[in-house]
Coordinates of C-alpha atoms in Angstrom, one line a residue:
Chain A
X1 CA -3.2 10.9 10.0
X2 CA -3.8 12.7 6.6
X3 CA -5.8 10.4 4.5
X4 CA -3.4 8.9 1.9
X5 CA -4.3 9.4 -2.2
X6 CA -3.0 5.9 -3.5
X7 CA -1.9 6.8 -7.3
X8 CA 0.5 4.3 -8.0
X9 CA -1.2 1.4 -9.2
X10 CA 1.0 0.4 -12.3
X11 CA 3.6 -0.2 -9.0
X12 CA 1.1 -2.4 -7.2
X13 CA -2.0 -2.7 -6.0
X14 CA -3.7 -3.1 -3.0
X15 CA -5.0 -6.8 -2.6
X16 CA -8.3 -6.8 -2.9
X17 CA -11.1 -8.4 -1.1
X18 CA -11.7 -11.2 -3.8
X19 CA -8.1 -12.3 -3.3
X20 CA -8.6 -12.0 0.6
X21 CA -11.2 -13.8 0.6
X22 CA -10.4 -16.6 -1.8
X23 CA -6.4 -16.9 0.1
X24 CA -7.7 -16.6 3.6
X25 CA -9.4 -20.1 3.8
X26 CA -6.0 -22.0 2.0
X27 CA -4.2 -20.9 4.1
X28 CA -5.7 -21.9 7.5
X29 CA -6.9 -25.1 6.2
X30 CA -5.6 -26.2 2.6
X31 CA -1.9 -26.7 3.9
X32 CA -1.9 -29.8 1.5
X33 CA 0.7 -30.6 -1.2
X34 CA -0.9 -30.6 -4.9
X35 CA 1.4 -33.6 -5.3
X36 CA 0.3 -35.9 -2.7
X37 CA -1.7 -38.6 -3.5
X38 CA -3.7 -38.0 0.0
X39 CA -7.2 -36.3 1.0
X40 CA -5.4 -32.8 1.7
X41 CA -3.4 -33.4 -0.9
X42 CA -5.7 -34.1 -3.8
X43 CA -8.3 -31.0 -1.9
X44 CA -5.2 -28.6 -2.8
X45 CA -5.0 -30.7 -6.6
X46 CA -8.3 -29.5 -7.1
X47 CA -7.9 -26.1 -6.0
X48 CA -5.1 -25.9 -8.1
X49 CA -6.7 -27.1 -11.6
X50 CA -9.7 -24.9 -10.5
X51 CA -7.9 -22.0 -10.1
X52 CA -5.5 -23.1 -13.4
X53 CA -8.9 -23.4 -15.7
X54 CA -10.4 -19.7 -14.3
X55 CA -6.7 -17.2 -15.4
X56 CA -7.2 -19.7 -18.5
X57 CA -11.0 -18.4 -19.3
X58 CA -9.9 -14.9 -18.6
X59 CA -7.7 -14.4 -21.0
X60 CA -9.1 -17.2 -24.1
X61 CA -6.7 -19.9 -23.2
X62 CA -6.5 -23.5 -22.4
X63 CA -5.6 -24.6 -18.8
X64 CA -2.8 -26.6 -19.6
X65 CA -1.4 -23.5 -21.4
X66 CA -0.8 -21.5 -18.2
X67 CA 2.1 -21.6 -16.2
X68 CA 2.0 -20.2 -12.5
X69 CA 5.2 -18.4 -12.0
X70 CA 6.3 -16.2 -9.3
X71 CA 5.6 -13.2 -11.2
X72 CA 5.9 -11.1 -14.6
X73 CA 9.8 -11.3 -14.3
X74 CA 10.3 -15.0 -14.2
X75 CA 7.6 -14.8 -16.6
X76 CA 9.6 -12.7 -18.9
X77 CA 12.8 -14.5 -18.0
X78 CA 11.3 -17.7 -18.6
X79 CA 9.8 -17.3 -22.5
X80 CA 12.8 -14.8 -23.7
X81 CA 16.3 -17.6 -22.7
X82 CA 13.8 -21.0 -23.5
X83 CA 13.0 -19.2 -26.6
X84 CA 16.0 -18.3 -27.3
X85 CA 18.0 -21.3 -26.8
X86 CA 15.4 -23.5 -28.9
X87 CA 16.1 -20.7 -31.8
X88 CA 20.0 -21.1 -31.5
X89 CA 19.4 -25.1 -32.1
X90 CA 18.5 -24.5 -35.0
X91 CA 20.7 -21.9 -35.9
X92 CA 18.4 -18.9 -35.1
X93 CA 20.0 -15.9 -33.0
X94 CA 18.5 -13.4 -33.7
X95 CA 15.4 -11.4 -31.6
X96 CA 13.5 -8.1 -32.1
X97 CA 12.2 -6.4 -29.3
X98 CA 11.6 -2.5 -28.4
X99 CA 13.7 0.5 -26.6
X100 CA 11.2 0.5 -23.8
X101 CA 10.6 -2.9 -22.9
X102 CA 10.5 -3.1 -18.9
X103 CA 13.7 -3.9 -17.3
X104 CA 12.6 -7.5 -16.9
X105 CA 13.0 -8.3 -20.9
X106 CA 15.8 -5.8 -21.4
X107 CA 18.2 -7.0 -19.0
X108 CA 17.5 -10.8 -19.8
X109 CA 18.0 -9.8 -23.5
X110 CA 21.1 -7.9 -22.7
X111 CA 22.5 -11.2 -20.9
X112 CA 21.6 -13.0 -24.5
X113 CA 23.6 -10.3 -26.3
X114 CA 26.7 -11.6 -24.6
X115 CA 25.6 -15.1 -25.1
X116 CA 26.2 -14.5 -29.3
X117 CA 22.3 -13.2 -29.7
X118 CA 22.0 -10.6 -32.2
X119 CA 18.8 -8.1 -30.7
X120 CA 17.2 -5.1 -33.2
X121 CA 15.4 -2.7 -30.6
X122 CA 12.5 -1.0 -32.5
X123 CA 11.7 2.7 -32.4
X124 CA 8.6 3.6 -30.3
X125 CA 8.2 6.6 -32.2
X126 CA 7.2 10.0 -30.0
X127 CA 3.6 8.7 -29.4
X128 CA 5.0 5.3 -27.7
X129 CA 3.5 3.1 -30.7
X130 CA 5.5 0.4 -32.0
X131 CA 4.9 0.6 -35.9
X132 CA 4.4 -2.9 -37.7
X133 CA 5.6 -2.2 -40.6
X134 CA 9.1 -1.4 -39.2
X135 CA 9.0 -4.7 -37.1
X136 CA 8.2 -6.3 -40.5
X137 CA 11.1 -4.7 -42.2
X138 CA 13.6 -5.8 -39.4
X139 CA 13.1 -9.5 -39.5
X140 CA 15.4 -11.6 -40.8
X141 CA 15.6 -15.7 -41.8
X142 CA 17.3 -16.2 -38.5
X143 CA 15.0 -14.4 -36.3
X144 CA 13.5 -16.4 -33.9
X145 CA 11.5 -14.7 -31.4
X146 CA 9.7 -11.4 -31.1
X147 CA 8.6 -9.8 -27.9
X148 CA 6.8 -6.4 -27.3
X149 CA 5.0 -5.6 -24.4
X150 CA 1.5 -5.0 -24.7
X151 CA 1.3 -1.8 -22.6
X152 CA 4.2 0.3 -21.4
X153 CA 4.6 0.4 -17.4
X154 CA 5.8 4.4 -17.5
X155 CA 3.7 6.0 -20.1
X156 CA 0.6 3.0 -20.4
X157 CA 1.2 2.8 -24.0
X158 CA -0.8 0.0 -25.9
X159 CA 0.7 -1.7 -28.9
X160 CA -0.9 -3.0 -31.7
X161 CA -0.6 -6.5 -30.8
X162 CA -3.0 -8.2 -32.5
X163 CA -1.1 -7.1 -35.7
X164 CA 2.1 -7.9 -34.7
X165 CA 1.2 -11.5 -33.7
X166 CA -0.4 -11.8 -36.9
X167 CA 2.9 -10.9 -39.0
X168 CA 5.1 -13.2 -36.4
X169 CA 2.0 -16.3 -37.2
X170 CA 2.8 -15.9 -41.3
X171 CA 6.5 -15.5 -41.0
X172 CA 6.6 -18.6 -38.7
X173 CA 8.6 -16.5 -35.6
X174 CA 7.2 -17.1 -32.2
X175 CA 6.1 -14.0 -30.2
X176 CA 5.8 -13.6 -26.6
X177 CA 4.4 -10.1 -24.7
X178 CA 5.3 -8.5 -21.9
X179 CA 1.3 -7.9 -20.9
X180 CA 1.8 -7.6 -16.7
X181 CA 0.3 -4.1 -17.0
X182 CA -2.5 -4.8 -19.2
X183 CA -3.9 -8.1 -17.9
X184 CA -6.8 -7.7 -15.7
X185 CA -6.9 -4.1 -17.5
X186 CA -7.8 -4.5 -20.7
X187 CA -10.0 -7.1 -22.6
X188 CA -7.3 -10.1 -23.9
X189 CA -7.9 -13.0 -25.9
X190 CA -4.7 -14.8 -26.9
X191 CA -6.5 -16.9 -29.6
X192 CA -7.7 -13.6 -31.4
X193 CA -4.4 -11.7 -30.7
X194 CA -1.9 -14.7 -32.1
X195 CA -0.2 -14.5 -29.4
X196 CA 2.3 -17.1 -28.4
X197 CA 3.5 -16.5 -24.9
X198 CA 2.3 -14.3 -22.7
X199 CA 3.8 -12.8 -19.3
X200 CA 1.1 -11.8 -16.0
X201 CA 2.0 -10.7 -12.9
X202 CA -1.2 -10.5 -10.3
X203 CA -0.2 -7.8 -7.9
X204 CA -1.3 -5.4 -10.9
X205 CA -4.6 -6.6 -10.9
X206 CA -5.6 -6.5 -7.0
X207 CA -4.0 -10.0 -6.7
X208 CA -1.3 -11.1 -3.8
X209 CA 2.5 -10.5 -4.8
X210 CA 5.4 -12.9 -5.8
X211 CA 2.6 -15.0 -8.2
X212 CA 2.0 -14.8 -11.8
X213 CA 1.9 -17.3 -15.1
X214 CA 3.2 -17.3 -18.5
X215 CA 1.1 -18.6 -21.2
X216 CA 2.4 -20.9 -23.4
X217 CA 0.0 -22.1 -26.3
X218 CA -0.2 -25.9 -26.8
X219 CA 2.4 -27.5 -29.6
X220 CA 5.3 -24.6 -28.3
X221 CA 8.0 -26.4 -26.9
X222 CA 8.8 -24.9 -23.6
X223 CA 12.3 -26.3 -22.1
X224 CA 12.2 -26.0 -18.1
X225 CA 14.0 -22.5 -16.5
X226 CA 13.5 -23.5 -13.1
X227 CA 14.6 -27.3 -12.5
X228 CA 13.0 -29.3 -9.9
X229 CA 9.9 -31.6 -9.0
X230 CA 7.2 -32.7 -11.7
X231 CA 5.0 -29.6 -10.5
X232 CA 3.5 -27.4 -13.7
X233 CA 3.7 -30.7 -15.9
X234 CA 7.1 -31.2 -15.7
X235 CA 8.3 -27.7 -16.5
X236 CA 8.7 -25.4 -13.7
X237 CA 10.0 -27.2 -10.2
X238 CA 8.9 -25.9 -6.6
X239 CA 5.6 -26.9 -4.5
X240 CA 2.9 -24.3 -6.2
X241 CA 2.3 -21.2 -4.4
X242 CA -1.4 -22.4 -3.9
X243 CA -2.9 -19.7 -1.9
X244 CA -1.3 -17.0 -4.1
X245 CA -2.7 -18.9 -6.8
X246 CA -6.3 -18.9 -5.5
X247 CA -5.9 -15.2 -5.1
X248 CA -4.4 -14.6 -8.9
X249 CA -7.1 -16.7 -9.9
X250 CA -10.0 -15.0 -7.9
X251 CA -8.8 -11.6 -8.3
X252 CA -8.4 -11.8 -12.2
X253 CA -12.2 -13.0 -12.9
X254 CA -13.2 -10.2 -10.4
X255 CA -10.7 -7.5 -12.4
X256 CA -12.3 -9.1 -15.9
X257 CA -16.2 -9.1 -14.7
X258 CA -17.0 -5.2 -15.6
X259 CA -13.8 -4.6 -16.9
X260 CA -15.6 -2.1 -19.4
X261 CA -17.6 0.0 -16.8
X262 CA -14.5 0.4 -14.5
X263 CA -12.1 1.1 -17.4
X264 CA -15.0 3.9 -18.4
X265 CA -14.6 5.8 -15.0
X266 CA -10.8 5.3 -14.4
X267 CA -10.1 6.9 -18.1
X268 CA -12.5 9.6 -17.2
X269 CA -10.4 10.7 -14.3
X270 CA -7.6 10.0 -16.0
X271 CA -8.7 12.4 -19.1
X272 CA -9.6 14.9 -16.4
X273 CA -6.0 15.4 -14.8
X274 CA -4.8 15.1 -18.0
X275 CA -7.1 17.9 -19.7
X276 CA -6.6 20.0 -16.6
X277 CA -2.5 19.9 -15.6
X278 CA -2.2 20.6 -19.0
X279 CA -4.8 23.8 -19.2
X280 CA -2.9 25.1 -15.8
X281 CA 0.1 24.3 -15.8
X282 CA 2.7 26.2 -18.5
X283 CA 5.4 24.3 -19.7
X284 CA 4.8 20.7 -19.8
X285 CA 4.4 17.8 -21.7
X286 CA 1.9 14.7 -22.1
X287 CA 4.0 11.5 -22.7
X288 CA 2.5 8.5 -24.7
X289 CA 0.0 8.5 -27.5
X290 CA -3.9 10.4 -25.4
X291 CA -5.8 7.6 -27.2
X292 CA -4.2 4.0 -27.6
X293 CA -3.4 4.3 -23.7
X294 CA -4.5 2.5 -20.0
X295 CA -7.5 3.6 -18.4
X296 CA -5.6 4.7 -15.3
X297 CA -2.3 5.9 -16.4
X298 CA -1.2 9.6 -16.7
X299 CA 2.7 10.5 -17.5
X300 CA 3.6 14.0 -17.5
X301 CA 6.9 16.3 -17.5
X302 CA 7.3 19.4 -16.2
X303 CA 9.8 21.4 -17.8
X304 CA 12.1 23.2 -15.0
X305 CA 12.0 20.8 -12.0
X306 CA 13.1 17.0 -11.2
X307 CA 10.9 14.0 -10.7
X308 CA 11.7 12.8 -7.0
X309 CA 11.4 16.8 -5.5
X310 CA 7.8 16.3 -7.2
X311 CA 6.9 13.2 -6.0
X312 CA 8.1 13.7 -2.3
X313 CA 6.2 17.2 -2.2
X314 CA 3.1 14.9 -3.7
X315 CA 3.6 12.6 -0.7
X316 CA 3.6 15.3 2.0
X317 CA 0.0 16.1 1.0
X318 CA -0.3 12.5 1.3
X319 CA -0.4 11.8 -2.2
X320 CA 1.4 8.0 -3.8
X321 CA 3.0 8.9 -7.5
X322 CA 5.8 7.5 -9.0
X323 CA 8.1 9.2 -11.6
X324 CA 10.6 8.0 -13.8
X325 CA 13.1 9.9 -13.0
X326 CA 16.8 9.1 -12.3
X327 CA 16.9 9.3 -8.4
X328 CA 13.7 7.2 -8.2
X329 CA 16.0 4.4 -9.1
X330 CA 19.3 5.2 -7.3
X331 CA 20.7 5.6 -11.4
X332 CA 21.6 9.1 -12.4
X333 CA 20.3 8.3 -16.1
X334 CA 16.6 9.5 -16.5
X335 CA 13.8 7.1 -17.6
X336 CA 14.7 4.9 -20.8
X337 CA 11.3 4.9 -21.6
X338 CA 11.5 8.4 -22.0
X339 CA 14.1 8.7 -23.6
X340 CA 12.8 5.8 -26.3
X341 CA 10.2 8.6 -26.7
X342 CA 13.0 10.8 -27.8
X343 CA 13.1 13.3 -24.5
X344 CA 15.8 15.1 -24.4
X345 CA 17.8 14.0 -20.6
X346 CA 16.4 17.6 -18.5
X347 CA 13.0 17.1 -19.6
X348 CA 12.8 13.4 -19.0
X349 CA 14.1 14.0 -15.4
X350 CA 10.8 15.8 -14.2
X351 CA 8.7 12.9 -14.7
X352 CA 5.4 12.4 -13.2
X353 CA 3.5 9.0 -13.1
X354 CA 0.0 8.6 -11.6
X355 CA -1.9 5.6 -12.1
X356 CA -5.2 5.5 -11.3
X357 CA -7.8 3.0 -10.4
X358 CA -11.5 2.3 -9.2
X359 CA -10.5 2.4 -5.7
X360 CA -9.6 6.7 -6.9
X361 CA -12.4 8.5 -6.4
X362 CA -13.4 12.2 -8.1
X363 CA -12.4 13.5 -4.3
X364 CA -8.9 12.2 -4.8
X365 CA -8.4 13.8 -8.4
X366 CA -10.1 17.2 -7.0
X367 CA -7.4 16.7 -4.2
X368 CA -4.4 16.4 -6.6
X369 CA -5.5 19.3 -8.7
X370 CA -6.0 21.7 -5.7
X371 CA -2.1 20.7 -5.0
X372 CA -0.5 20.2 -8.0
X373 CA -0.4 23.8 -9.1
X374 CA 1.7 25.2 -6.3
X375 CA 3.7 22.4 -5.7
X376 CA 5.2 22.6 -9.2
X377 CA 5.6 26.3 -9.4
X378 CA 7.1 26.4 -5.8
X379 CA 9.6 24.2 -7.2
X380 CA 10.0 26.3 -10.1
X381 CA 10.7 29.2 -8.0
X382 CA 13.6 27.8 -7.0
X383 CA 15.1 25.7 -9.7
X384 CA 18.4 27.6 -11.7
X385 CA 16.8 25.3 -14.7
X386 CA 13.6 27.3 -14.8
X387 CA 15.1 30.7 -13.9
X388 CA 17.6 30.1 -17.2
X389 CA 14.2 29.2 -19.3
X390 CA 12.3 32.4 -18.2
X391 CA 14.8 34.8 -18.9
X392 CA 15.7 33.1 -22.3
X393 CA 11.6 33.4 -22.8
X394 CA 12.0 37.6 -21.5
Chain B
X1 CA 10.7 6.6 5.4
X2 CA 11.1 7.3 1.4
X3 CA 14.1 6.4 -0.4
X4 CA 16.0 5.7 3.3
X5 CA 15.9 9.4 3.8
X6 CA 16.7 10.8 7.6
X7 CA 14.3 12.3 9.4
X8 CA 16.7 15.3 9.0
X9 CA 17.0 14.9 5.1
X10 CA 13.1 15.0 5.3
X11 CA 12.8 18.1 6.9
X12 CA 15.9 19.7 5.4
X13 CA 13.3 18.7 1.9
X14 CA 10.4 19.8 3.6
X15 CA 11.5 23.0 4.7
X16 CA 14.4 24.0 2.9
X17 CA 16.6 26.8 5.0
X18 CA 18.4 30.2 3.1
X19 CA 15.8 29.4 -0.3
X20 CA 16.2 32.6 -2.8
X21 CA 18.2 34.5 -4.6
X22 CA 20.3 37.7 -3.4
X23 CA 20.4 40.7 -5.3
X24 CA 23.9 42.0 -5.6
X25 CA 25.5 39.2 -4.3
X26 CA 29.4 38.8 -3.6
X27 CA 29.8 35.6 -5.3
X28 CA 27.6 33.6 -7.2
X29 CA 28.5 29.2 -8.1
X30 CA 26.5 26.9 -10.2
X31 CA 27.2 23.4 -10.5
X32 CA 25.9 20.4 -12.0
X33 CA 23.9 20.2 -14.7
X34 CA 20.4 19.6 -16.2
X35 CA 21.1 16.7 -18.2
X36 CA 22.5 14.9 -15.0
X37 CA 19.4 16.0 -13.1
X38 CA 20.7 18.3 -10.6
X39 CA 22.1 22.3 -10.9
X40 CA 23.1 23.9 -7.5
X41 CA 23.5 27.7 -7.5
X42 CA 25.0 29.6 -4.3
X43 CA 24.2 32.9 -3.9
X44 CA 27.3 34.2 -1.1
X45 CA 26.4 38.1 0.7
X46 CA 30.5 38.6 2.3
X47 CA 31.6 41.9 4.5
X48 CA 35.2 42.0 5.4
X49 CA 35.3 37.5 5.8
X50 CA 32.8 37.2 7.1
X51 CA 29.3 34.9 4.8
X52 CA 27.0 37.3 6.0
X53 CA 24.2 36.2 3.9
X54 CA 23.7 32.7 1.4
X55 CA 20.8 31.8 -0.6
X56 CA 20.3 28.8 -2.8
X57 CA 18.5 27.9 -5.9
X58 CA 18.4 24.1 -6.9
X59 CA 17.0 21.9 -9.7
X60 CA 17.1 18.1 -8.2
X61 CA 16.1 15.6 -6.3
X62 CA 14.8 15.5 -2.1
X63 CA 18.4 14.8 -1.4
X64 CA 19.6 18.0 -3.8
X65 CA 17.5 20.2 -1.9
X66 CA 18.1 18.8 1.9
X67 CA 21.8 19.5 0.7
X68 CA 21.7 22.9 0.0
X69 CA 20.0 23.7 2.3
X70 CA 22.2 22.0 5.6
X71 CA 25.0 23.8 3.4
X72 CA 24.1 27.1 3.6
X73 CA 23.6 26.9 7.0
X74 CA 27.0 25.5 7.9
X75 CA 28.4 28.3 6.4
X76 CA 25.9 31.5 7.5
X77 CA 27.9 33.8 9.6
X78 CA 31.3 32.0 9.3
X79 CA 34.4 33.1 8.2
X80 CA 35.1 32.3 4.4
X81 CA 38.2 29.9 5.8
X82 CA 36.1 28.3 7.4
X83 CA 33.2 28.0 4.6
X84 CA 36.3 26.4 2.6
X85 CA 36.9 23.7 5.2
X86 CA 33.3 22.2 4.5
X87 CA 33.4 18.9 3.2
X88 CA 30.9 16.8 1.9
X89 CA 31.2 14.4 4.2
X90 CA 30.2 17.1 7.0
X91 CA 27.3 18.2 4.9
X92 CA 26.3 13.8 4.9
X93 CA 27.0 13.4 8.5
X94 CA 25.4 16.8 9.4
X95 CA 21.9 15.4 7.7
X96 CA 22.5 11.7 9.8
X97 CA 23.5 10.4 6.4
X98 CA 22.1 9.9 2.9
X99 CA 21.5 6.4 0.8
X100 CA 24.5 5.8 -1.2
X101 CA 22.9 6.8 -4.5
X102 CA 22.4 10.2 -3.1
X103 CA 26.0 10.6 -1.9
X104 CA 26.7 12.9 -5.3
X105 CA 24.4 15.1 -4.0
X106 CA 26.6 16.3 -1.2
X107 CA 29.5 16.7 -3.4
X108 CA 27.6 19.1 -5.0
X109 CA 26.9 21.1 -2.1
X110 CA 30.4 21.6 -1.5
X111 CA 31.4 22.2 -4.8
X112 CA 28.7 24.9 -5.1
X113 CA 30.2 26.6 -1.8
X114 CA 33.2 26.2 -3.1
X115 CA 32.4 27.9 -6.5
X116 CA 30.7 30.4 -4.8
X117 CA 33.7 31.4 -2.9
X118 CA 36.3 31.4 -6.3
X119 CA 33.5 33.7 -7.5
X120 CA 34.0 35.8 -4.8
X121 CA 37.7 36.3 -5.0
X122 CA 37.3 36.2 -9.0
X123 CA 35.3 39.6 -8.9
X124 CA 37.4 40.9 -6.7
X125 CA 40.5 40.6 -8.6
X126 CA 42.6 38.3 -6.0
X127 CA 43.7 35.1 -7.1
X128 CA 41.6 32.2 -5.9
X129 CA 42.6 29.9 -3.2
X130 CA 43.5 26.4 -3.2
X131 CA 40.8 25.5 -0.8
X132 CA 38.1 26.4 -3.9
X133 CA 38.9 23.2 -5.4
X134 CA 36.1 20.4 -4.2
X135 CA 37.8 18.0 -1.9
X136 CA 37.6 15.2 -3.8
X137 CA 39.9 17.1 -6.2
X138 CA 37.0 17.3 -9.1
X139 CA 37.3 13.9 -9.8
X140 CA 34.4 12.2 -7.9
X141 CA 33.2 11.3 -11.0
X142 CA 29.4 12.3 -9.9
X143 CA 27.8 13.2 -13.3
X144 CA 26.5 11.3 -16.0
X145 CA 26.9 13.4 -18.8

């Protein structure tokens, strides 16, 4: 079998041995209930706050300020309607969020739109940078939540969020962000960064799937979105998820121990596919700002071809991508992110999305270089798009 | 299996049959367009009725390509009534089926035989028949603008 080039991180990851091996042992012995007042049961308590008080440290929080969730979108879910509602008490409808939110905070604020909420979406501008002066214009006395993501999912996009939960902190509006793709990723402090809420999901970080947590700093009232059982002090119902939440909690400290040595390679391979696609390659375009950006994420279109013909050529030479294009999704409209980034429709349909991390090696990125080159331009060859540009170009 | 793409669909992608342009062709359809992703163009070489030649050129997804290409080759060496007969739905079940989202796709394929064949009668000077029209009567609603 041909070796397969796994480049799709920002999707998932692959679960890695610190998860394994913190997961494994709960679930052949720790079968306890957190909530039972027995041996087993007060063994699986203790793995619980344990693993409760490590995600805390990671990111500069308290323990009883983190949530375990099922992942980034109940996370997202969960902070956006509680929010929400507590603002309409008192009168309060109205949010600001941006274009290219992830589908997650969209669709829960599009559900809040028909509910009587009132949503401003603010540009991303062409570089993918939410600009704080704008958010700072659009707020009004009834505004009572703010959420931007920290980094975008497509085109790894960070946003200045230490600045924008400083402006929510002195105008009094709560702010929650989106961060599933940059925790574990980047270094976070929630104290430092005024952040509110904050959404994690730890399948990005090398942690097992259907687990995350929302922070929630102390003296924010949280009402419950998921009824049920005294677990997660009252607020969020259901027997924890305890083995998933030993592997969260194991694979975070492991993705935030040399966090700053691994980001340093992954951006150098990242910079190098980058540097070269775009030296080789005629006709394309870098999306998202070069500098303010994850370490592993690279987001390119090529003008004259579609997204899913690329990526399926990529996987033949065994190659994982991703691309935001239209038929990825089973939706004819191209990537909203890209088009937040003001892409016309034909560009944003040849999409290309590799995201990288320190299980890539230079032998992968030499790999994809060697391949990328003819795959495009045999596609090319036979696209009526790129025909019509070359002859208008003649 | 990507996307729930046949093995067929796969190799159809893989190695796309009839690929090219032909100089001097007999009748030439285009149909889609960039904005919704996907442009089909049929290239049609006829003597007498006979398709004697068809080439294809195509801006899309996996399931654009596969398409064209199982729809050129229903309809290499047939008579044009016959290359009028092809539906979409022969083009789907010829490939063992495509995922739902992809159905489009194969409405494409026909209406790019289809165009390719008005073309065809359109340079000649006779008038076009019926049969050119897509069978879902141009109203399968495929694009997005």
């Amino acid at each position: 079998m041909k070796k397969i080039i796994y480049m799709d991180n920002a999707a998932t990851t692959s679960t890695g041995r610190a998860a394994l091996d913190a997961m494994i042992p709960v679930l052949e012995r720790e079968y306890g209930n957190p909530s039972s007042l027995h041996q087993l049961g007060q063994q699986a308590a203790d793995l619980l706050a344990d693993a409760r008080k490590r995600v805390a440290a990671c990111i500069g929080a308290q323990p009883d300020e983190i949530y375990f969730t099922s992942g980034g979108t109940e996370s997202d879910n969960w902070a956006i309607t509680q929010l929400a509602r507590t603002g309409a008490a008192k009168g309060k409808k109205h949010i600001i969020s941006t274009a290219f939110e992830h589908h997650a905070v969209l669709h829960t604020l599009k559900r809040l739109e028909k509910e009587g909420f009132e949503v401003t979406l603010l540009d991303v501008h062409q570089d993918g940078i939410v600009r704080v002066d704008e958010l700072k214009a659009a707020i009004r006395p009834d505004t009572c939540l703010v959420t931007v993501m920290y980094a975008n999912n497509e085109i790894g996009t960070i946003q200045p969020i230490a600045e924008i939960g400083a402006v929510c902190r002195e105008q009094g509006i709560l702010f929650h962000t989106d961060a599933v793709q940059a925790v574990g990723h980047l270094p976070i402090d929630v104290v430092k960064e005024n952040i509110d809420l904050m959404s994690m999901s730890a399948h990005k970080f090398h942690g097992p799937k259907g687990i995350g947590a929302l922070y929630c700093r102390r003296g924010i009232r949280l009402t419950n979105f998921i009824e049920g059982g005294a677990q997660e002090r009252n607020r969020r119902g259901g027997t924890e998820n305890l083995p998933a939440i030993c592997g969260m909690a194991a694979a975070l400290e492991n993705a935030c121990s040399g966090m700053e040595e691994r980001s340093k390679t992954v951006s150098a391979m990242r910079d190098r596919i980058i540097d070269e696609v775009v030296q080789n390659i005629p006709y394309v375009r870098v999306n998202g700002d070069r500098e303010k950006r994850l370490p592993g994420n690279v987001n390119i279109c090529f003008e004259g071809i579609e997204g899913e013909s690329l990526l399926l050529r990529l996987d033949l030479e065994g190659i994982c991508a991703s691309s935001g294009s239209a038929c990825t999704s089973g939706l004819l409209d191209p990537s909203h992110v890209l088009l937040a980034i003001g892409l016309p429709k034909e560009i944003a349909h040849g999409s290309l999305r590799l995201t990288l991390d320190e299980e890539n090696t230079e032998e992968d990125v030499q790999h994809l270089l060697e391949v990328l080159p003819g795959i495009v331009s045999g596609l090319r060859e036979m696209s009526p798009v790129w025909e019509e540009m070359m002859n208008k170009n003649s | 299996m990507a996307m729930g793409y046949s093995e067929k669909v796969r190799d159809h992608f893989a190695n796309p049959r009839n690929v090219g342009k032909l100089e001097n062709a007999d009748g030439i359809g285009e149909v889609g367009n960039a904005v919704c992703g996907d442009i089909m163009k049929i290239y049609l070489k006829i003597d007498g009725d006979i398709i004697t030649d068809v080439r294809f050129n195509t801006f899309g997804c996996g399931a654009a390509i596969a398409t064209s290409s199982m729809a050129t080759e229903m309809i290499k060496g047939k008579p044009i009534s016959e290359a009028l007969q092809l539906t979409n739905h022969a083009v789907v079940e010829a490939l063992d089926g495509l995922p739902p989202a992809k159905l489009h796709c194969s409405v494409l394929a026909e209406e790019a035989v289809k165009a390719a064949v008005a073309d065809y009668y359109r340079k000649k000077g006779l008038p076009i028949p019926e049969a050119c029209v897509a069978s879902c009567g141009g109203d399968c609603g495929h694009c997005c603008g």
